[in-house]
Coordinates of C-alpha atoms and ligand atoms in Angstrom, one line a residue:
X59 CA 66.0 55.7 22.9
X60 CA 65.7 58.3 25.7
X61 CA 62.1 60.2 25.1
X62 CA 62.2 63.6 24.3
X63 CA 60.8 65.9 26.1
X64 CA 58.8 68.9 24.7
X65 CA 56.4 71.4 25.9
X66 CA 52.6 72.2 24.2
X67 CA 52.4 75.5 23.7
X68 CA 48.2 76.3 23.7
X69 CA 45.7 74.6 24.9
X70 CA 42.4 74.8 22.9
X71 CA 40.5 72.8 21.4
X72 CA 43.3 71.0 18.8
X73 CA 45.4 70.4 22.1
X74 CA 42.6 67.6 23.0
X75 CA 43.6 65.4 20.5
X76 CA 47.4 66.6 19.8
X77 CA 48.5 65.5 23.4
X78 CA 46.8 61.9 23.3
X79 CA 48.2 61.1 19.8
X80 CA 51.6 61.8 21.1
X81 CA 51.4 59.7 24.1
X82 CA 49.5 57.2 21.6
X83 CA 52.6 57.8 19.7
X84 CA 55.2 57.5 22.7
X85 CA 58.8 58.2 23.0
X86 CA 57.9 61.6 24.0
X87 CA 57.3 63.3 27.8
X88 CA 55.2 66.2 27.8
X89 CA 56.7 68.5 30.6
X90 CA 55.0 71.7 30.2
X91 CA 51.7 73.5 29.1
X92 CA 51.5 77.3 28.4
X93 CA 48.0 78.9 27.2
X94 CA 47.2 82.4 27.7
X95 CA 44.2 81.2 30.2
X96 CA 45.7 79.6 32.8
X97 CA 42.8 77.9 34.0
X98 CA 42.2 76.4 30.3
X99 CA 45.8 74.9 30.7
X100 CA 45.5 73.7 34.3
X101 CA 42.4 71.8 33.2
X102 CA 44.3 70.4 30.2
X103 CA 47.1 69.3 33.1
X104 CA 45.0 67.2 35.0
X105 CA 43.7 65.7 32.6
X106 CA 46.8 64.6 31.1
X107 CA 48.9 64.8 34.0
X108 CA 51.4 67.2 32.4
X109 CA 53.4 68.9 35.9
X110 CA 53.7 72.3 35.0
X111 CA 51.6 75.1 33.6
X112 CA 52.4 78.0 32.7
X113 CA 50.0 82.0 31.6
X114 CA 53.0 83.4 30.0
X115 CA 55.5 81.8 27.5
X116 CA 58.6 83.5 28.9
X117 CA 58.5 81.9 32.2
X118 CA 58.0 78.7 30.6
X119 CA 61.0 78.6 28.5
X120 CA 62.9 80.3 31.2
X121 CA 62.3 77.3 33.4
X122 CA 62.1 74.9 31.1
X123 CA 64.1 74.9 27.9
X124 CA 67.4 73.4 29.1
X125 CA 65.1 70.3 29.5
X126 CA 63.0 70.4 26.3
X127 CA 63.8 68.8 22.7
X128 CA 61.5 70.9 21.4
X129 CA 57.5 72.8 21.7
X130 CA 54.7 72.1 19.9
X131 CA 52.8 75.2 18.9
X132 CA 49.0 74.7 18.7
X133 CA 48.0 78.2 19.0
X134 CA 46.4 80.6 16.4
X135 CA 48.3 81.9 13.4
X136 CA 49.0 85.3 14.6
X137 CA 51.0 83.9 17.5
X138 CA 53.2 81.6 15.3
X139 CA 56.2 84.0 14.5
X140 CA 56.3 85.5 17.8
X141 CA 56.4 81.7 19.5
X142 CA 58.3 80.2 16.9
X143 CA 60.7 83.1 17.5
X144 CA 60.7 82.6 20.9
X145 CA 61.3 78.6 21.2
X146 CA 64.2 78.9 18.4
X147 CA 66.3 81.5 19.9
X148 CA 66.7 78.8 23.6
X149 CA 67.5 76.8 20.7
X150 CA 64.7 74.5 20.5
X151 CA 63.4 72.4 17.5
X152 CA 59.6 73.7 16.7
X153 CA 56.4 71.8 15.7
X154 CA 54.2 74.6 14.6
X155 CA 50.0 73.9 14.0
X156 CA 49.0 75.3 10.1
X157 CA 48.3 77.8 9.0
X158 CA 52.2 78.3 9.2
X159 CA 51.7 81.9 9.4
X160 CA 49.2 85.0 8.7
X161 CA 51.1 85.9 5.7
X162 CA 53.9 85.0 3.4
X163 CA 56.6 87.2 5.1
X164 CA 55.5 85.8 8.6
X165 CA 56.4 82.1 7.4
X166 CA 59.6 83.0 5.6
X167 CA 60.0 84.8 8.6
X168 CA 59.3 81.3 10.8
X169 CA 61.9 79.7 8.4
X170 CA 64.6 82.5 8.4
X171 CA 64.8 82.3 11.9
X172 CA 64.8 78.7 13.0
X173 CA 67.6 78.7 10.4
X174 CA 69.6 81.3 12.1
X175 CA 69.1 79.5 15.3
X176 CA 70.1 76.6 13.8
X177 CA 66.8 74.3 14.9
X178 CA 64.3 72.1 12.9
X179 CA 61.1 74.2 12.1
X180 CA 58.3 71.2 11.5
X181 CA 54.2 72.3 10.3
X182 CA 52.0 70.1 11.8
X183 CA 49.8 69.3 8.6
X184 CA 48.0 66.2 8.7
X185 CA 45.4 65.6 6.0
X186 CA 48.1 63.7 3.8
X187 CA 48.9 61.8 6.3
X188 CA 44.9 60.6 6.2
X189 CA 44.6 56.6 5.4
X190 CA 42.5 56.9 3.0
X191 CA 44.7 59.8 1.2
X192 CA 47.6 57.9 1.5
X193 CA 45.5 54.7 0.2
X194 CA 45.0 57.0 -2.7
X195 CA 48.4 57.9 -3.6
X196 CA 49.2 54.2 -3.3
X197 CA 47.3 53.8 -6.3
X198 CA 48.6 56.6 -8.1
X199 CA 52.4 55.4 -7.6
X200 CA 50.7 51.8 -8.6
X201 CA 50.3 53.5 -12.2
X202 CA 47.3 51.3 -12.7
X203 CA 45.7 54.4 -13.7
X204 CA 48.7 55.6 -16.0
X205 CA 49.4 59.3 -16.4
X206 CA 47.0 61.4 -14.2
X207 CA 46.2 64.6 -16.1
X208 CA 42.7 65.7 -14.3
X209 CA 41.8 65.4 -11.0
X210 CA 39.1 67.1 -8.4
X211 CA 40.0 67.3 -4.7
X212 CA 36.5 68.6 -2.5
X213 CA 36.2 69.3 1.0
X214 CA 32.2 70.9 0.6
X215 CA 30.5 70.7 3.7
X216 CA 28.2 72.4 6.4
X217 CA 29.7 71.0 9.7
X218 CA 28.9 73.8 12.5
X219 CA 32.8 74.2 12.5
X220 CA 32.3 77.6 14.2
X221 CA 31.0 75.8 17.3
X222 CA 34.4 74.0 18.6
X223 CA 36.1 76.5 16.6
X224 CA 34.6 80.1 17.3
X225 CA 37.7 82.5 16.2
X226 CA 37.2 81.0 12.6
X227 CA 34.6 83.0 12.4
X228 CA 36.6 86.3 13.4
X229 CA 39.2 85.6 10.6
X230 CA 39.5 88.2 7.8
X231 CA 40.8 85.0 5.5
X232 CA 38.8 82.0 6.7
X233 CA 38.7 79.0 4.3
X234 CA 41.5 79.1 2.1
X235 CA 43.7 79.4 5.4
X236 CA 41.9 76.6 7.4
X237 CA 40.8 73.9 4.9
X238 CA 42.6 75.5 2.0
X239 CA 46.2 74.7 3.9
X240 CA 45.0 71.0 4.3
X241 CA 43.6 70.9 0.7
X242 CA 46.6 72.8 -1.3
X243 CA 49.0 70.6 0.8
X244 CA 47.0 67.0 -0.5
X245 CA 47.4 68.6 -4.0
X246 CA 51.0 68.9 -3.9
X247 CA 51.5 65.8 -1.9
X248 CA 49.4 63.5 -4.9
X249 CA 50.5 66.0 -7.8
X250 CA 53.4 67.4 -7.2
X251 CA 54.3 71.4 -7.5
X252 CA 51.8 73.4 -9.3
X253 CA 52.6 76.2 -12.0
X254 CA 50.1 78.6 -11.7
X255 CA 46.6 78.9 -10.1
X256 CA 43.1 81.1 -10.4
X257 CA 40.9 81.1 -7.7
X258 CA 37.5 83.0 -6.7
X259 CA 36.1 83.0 -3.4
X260 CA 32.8 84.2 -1.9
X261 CA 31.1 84.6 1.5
X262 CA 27.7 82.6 1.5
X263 CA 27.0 82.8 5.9
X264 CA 26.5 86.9 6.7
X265 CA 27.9 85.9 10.3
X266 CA 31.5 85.2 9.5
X267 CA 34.4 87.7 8.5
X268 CA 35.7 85.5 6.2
X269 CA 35.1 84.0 2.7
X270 CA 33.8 80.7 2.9
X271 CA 33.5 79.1 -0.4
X272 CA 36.8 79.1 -2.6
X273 CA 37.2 77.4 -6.3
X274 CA 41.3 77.3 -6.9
X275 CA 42.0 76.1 -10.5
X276 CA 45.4 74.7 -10.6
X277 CA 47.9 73.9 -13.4
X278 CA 50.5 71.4 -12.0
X279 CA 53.4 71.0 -13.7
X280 CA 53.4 67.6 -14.4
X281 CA 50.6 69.2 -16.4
X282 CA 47.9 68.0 -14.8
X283 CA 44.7 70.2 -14.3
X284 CA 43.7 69.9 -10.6
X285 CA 40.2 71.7 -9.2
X286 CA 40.2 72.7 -5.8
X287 CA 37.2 72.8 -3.7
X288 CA 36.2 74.2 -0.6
X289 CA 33.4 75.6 1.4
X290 CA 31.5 75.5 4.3
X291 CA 28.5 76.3 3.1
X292 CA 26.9 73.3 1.1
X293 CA 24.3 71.5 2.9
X294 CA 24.9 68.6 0.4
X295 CA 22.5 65.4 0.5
X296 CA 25.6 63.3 2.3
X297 CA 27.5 65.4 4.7
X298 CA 31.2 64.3 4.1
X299 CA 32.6 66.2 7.0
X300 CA 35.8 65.8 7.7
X301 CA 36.5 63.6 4.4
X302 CA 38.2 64.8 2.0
X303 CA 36.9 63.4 -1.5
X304 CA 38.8 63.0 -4.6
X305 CA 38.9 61.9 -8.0
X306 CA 41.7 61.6 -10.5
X307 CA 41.3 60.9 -14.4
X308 CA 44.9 59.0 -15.7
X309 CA 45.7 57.7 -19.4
X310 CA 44.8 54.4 -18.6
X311 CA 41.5 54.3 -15.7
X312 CA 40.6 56.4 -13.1
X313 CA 40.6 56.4 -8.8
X314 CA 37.7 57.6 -7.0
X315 CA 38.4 58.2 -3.2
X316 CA 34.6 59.1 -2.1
X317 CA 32.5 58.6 1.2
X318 CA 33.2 56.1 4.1
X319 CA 36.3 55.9 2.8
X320 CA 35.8 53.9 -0.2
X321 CA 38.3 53.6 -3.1
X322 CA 37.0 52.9 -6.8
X323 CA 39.9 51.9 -9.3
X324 CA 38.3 51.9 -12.6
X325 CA 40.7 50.5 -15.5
X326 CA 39.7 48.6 -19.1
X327 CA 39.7 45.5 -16.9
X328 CA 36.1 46.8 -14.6
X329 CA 36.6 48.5 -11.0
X330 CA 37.9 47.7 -8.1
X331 CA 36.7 48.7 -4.6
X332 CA 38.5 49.0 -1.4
X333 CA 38.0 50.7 2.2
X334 CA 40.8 52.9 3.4
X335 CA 39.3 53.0 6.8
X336 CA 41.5 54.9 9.4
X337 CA 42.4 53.5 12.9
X338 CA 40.0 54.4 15.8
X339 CA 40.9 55.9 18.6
X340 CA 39.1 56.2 21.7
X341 CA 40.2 59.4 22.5
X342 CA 39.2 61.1 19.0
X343 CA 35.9 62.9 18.6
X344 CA 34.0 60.6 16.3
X345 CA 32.8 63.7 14.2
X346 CA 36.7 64.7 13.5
X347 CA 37.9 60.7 13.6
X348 CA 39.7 60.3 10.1
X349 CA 41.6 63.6 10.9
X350 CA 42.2 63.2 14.7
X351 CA 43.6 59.3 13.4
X352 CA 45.7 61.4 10.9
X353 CA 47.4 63.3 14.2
X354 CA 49.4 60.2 15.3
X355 CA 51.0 59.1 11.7
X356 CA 51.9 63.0 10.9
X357 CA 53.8 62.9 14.6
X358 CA 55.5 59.5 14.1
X359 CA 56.5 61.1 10.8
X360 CA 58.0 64.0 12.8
X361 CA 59.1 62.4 15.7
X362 CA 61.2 59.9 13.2
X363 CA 63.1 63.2 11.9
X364 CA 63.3 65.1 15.6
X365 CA 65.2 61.5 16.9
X366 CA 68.5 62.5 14.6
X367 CA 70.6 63.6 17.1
X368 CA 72.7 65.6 14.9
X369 CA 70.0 68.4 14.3
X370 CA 70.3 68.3 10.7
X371 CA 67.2 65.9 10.4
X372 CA 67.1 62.5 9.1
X373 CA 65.4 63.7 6.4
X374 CA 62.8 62.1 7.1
X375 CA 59.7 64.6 7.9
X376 CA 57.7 65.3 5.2
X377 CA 55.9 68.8 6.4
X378 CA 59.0 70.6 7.3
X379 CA 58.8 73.9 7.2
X380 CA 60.7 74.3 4.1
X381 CA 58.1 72.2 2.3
X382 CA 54.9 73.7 4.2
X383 CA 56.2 77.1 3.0
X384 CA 55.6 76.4 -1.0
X385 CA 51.4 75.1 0.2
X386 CA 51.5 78.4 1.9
X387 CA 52.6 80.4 -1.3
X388 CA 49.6 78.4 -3.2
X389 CA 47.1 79.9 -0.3
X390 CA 48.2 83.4 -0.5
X391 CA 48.5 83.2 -4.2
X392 CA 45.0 82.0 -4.1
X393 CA 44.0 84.9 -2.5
X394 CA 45.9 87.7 -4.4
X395 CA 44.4 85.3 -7.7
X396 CA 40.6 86.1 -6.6
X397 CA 41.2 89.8 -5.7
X398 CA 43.2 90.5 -9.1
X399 CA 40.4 87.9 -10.6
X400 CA 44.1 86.8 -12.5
X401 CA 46.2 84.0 -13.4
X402 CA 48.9 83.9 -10.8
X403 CA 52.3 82.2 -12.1
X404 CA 54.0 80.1 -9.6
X405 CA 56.6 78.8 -11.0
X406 CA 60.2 79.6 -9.2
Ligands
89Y151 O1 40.7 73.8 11.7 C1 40.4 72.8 10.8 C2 41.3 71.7 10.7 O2 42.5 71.8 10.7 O3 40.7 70.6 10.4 C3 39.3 70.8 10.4 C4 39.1 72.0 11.2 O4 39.0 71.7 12.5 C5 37.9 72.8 10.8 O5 37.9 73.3 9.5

């Protein structure tokens, strides 16, 4: 199959990590960089030997896009319609970093116009595609446990996040829209759709914008209760960071997914343990390794879809933009749920 060729489009700190998974990945040539510091993307370049770099994403696409298959946007969220925009309208398929977009309009703005344009809009959320998150809803499909009707999904940590990350800590709406995308998106992908949710947030650090603790309370509609946890402010006796841990209750045992990747399938018959341990690579920061691991499978997963030379898809991509859109309602609903300090329905 003849590699497609795309172009990264930012080159911060994500863009590390994004470009070696796709080369670990392959069937792809990267043929372009843009970031808005040129000397940020010419550093990215050499180190990746990508030929051409680009300050300004006009000049890009106008050299480029009769060559590309498509961009992959790894920029900051208030960029994402504007590029998104921009890369659909030369007609080119889009991979776009979450948070999809600043606001509920914005991303059914993304979606309304890639469909216009007639290209494939893709969010580049990888948590589910975590082993040990995937181990986990192995087990669930199993129905070893039986009917899951309780479950507790955590991400409770105090990882210096702000140091490779600084602008998190400029962001009006911090952890519901950074962790809060990854977690809401593991709910639906083990639970399914949710029917309503109540969340409260607070800010514990004085040196953020942000909120950074948020508690969302979700009724699924498989009616299963699901509690949602995040902060960044919980200097807890084991440091989890990155790991997301999880525990489901079902009518017949219960799975623990809990630290080092360790899975505890309890049933009337005693518990079993497994490791879900996720592939090392050497080019992953060892602090971020289960998610950097989680990069590759979420691009083979997108990559599978972006192959279909028909445009329409194969189908195959899980986090299209479509379904990224309905994790993004469960953020901003979480939001306007913890400023109304109300239930907010969420069923269509
Ligand atoms: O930005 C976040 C992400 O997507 O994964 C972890 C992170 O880097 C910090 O919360």
């Amino acid at each position: 199959m003849k590699p497609l060729k795309f172009a990264v489009i930012g080159t911060g700190f994500w863009a590390n990590y994004q470009i070696p998974a796709w080369f670990e990945v392959g069937g792809v040539e990267l043929i372009a960089l843009y970031n808005r510091t040129r000397a940020k993307a010419e550093r990215v370049a050499q180190q990746f030997g990508v030929p051409n770099v680009y300050d300004t994403i006009d000049e890009l696409l106008d050299n480029h896009a009769h060559e590309l298959d498509f961009v992959d946007i790894i920029t900051d969220v208030d960029t994402h319609v504007l590029f998104t925009t921009k890369a659909a309208e030369r007609g080119l398929d889009v991979i776009c970093q979450k948070p999809m977009g600043p606001s509920l309009n914005d991303a059914q703005q993304m979606l309304t116009v890639c469909q216009q344009a007639g290209v494939r809009l893709y969010i580049h959320e990888n948590f589910r595609w975590q082993t040990p998150i995937r181990a986990l809803k192995s087990v669930l499909d199993s129905g070893v446990i039986g009917k899951p009707f309780k479950a507790r999904v955590s991400f409770c940590s105090a990882f210096p996040v702000f140091d490779n990350q600084p602008f998190l800590a400029d962001l009006d709406q911090f952890i519901l829209t950074d962790i809060g995308s990854h977690i809401l998106d593991i709910c639906r992908f083990l639970f399914g759709e949710a029917e309503s949710l109540y969340c409260q947030t607070t800010r514990v650090n004085p040196q953020i914008n942000g909120e950074d603790v948020a508690n969302v309370l979700l009724r699924m509609e498989s009616g299963l209760t699901c509690y949602a946890e995040m902060s960044y402010a919980s200097l807890l006796e084991r440091e989890a960071f990155p790991q997301t841990l999880v525990s489901v209750e079902g009518a017949a045992g219960s799975v623990v997914l809990t630290n080092d990747y360790v899975l505890k399938t309890t049933t009337a018959n005693g518990t079993v343990t497994t490791h879900a341990t996720p592939p090392n690579y050497s080019w992953a920061d060892p602090d971020y390794a289960v998610v950097h691991s989680s990069i590759v499978a979420c691009n083979q997963n997108l990559l599978a879809d972006l192959q279909e030379p028909d445009r329409q898809g194969a189908g195959l991509a899980e986090t299209t933009g479509a379904d990224n859109f309905e994790t993004v309602r469960l953020v901003y609903a979480a939001y306007d749920s913890a400023k109304r300090n109300e239930v907010i329905p969420l069923k269509r």
